[in-house]
């Protein structure tokens, strides 16, 4: 990008999280081309204030209303507008002052503001996979209607997106999503039954927020990613495969109809897919460490252990059923992971809660947006009751 072109104005929804802070690192390193317009956080007021004082955006949102006064006072000497409450996320998402939303809120909470940005025709750099898991049909339909490009930030989907550049006339035969396998690769239920929060939070290759780190340990993350891929790349379930690749060097692959496979690879660093999404269609030069083949003489590939990591099978069931099943799967999983992080349930209970909730909530084949919200609420209540929360 040249300094002649106007700066891309960026809104980071979830700026205090793992993706949000890395997005700010990318913007800081490219401040000639990228500029922050909106920052949002849920409860981390201190970090939000620090970010706002550094980047001086047009507006910030602090979700937790109890933190509003503190943020307002801390930014009183600046022109930064301060908003609070859940609805203000949607209000700010519809502002005209930015072009690109980095959707980096975690979980279902990201859906409404992202949908609002889609309706406004913004470019969406999408990290919040739950948005597509819950209501992928509606989000993608609205993206087409409003010409809102959705550029994946999730590393696997960024890899596939990069493999597809220049291939618009060539149908995909299948995609191969790589999975590190997480910290419990090779373990069996008799080990997993005793796993505690702190152990599950140690991911071998990636440093991420707590929820996705647990999802990676249970393989639910890969299941959510299969559903995310279905919507992003318009695929049938049988075209989406998962392979365990413990080194996380190949970020995912596309096989075309001639059998040729394209892979995108590099060292695992989320700043790469983030900056790819922000720079697209251009690549942004950086000085990140480069991959060295001699340091990785072996790259391994393996079948997932579906019998032990049953979440993956449940997600595939949801993927194949469609309708509100993925939404229910996601809601039950969010509540169960939250309970696991609070040491209220065991590691294997997460799967049991998801499975029972999926059986209990009535199936809707073609939900409206309101029905997705209702299914989410019902599934959360059911899961919470199961766990006696
Ligand atoms: P974090 O938990 O680190 O950050 C989440 C962000 O969302 C924080 O800014 C948090 O604010 C905010 N937030 C949390 N709850 C709410 C809520 N109810 N309403 C509004 N804002 C909220 O998550 P990650 O950065 O790890 O992940 C973000 C998304 O990106 C997830 O969907 C994840 O699956 C996806 N992703 C993440 C990857 C990673 O490497 N981290 C890789 C690929 C995808 P506060 O800090 O104030 O709580
Ligand atoms: Mg991923």
Coordinates of C-alpha atoms in Angstrom, one line a residue, residues 149-289:
X149 CA -16.9 -9.1 1.7
X150 CA -16.2 -11.6 4.4
X151 CA -12.5 -12.3 4.7
X152 CA -11.6 -15.1 7.2
X153 CA -9.1 -14.5 10.0
X154 CA -9.3 -18.0 11.4
X155 CA -5.9 -19.4 10.2
X156 CA -7.3 -22.5 8.5
X157 CA -9.9 -20.5 6.6
X158 CA -7.4 -17.8 5.7
X159 CA -5.2 -20.6 4.3
X160 CA -8.1 -21.9 2.2
X161 CA -9.0 -18.3 1.1
X162 CA -5.4 -17.8 0.1
X163 CA -5.3 -21.1 -1.8
X164 CA -8.4 -20.0 -3.7
X165 CA -7.0 -16.7 -5.0
X166 CA -7.0 -17.0 -8.8
X167 CA -9.1 -20.2 -8.8
X168 CA -12.6 -18.7 -9.1
X169 CA -13.5 -20.8 -12.2
X170 CA -12.2 -24.0 -10.6
X171 CA -14.6 -26.0 -8.4
X172 CA -13.2 -27.3 -5.1
X173 CA -13.2 -31.1 -4.8
X174 CA -12.5 -31.0 -1.1
X175 CA -10.8 -29.0 1.6
X176 CA -8.5 -30.4 4.3
X177 CA -8.6 -28.5 7.5
X178 CA -5.5 -29.1 9.6
X179 CA -5.8 -29.5 13.4
X180 CA -2.9 -29.5 15.9
X181 CA -4.8 -32.0 18.0
X182 CA -4.4 -29.7 21.0
X183 CA -2.7 -30.5 24.3
X184 CA -4.4 -34.0 24.6
X185 CA -3.6 -35.5 21.3
X186 CA -3.1 -39.2 21.7
X187 CA -4.8 -39.3 25.1
X188 CA -7.7 -41.5 26.0
X189 CA -10.9 -41.0 28.1
X190 CA -9.3 -42.5 31.3
X191 CA -6.8 -39.6 31.1
X192 CA -9.2 -36.9 30.0
X193 CA -11.7 -37.6 32.8
X194 CA -9.2 -36.0 35.3
X195 CA -8.1 -33.1 33.2
X196 CA -8.3 -29.7 34.9
X197 CA -8.7 -26.2 33.6
X198 CA -5.1 -25.1 33.9
X199 CA -3.8 -28.1 32.0
X200 CA -6.4 -27.7 29.2
X201 CA -5.4 -24.0 28.9
X202 CA -1.9 -25.0 27.8
X203 CA -2.0 -25.2 24.0
X204 CA 1.1 -26.5 22.3
X205 CA 1.3 -24.1 19.3
X206 CA -1.1 -21.1 19.7
X207 CA -1.7 -18.6 22.5
X208 CA -5.4 -17.7 22.4
X209 CA -8.4 -16.7 24.5
X210 CA -9.6 -19.2 27.1
X211 CA -12.8 -20.3 25.3
X212 CA -11.1 -21.2 22.0
X213 CA -8.2 -22.9 23.9
X214 CA -10.6 -25.2 25.6
X215 CA -12.4 -25.8 22.3
X216 CA -9.1 -26.7 20.8
X217 CA -8.4 -29.2 23.6
X218 CA -11.8 -30.9 23.1
X219 CA -11.6 -30.6 19.2
X220 CA -14.9 -28.7 19.2
X221 CA -12.9 -25.9 17.6
X222 CA -12.3 -28.0 14.6
X223 CA -16.0 -29.0 14.5
X224 CA -16.9 -25.3 14.6
X225 CA -14.4 -24.7 11.8
X226 CA -15.9 -27.3 9.6
X227 CA -19.3 -25.5 9.9
X228 CA -17.6 -22.1 9.4
X229 CA -15.9 -23.5 6.2
X230 CA -19.2 -24.8 4.9
X231 CA -20.6 -21.3 4.8
X232 CA -17.5 -19.4 3.8
X233 CA -16.7 -21.6 0.8
X234 CA -20.2 -22.9 0.0
X235 CA -19.3 -26.6 0.5
X236 CA -21.2 -29.8 1.2
X237 CA -20.3 -31.7 4.4
X238 CA -18.6 -34.5 2.5
X239 CA -16.2 -32.0 1.0
X240 CA -14.8 -31.0 4.3
X241 CA -12.1 -33.2 5.9
X242 CA -10.0 -32.8 9.0
X243 CA -6.4 -34.1 9.4
X244 CA -4.3 -33.9 12.6
X245 CA -1.1 -32.1 11.9
X246 CA 0.7 -31.5 15.2
X247 CA 3.3 -29.0 14.0
X248 CA 0.6 -26.4 12.8
X249 CA 2.8 -25.4 9.8
X250 CA 0.4 -26.3 7.0
X251 CA -2.6 -24.1 7.9
X252 CA -5.0 -26.0 5.6
X253 CA -5.4 -27.2 2.0
X254 CA -7.6 -27.2 -1.0
X255 CA -7.9 -30.1 -3.5
X256 CA -9.2 -29.2 -6.9
X257 CA -10.9 -31.5 -9.5
X258 CA -7.7 -32.5 -11.1
X259 CA -6.5 -33.9 -7.7
X260 CA -3.9 -31.1 -7.3
X261 CA -3.7 -29.9 -3.7
X262 CA -2.7 -26.4 -2.7
X263 CA -1.5 -25.7 0.8
X264 CA -0.8 -22.5 2.6
X265 CA 2.0 -22.7 5.2
X266 CA 4.1 -20.8 7.6
X267 CA 5.0 -20.5 11.3
X268 CA 1.9 -20.4 13.5
X269 CA 1.3 -16.7 14.2
X270 CA -2.2 -15.2 14.1
X271 CA -0.8 -11.9 13.1
X272 CA -0.3 -13.3 9.6
X273 CA -4.0 -14.1 8.8
X274 CA -5.0 -10.9 10.6
X275 CA -2.7 -8.8 8.4
X276 CA -3.7 -10.7 5.3
X277 CA -7.3 -9.9 5.9
X278 CA -6.5 -6.2 6.5
X279 CA -4.2 -5.9 3.5
X280 CA -6.2 -8.0 1.1
X281 CA -5.8 -8.1 -1.9
X282 CA -2.3 -7.0 -1.1
X283 CA 0.2 -8.7 1.1
X284 CA 1.8 -6.5 3.8
X285 CA 5.6 -6.8 4.2
X286 CA 6.8 -7.7 7.7
X287 CA 9.8 -8.9 9.5
X288 CA 8.2 -11.8 11.4
X289 CA 10.4 -14.9 11.8

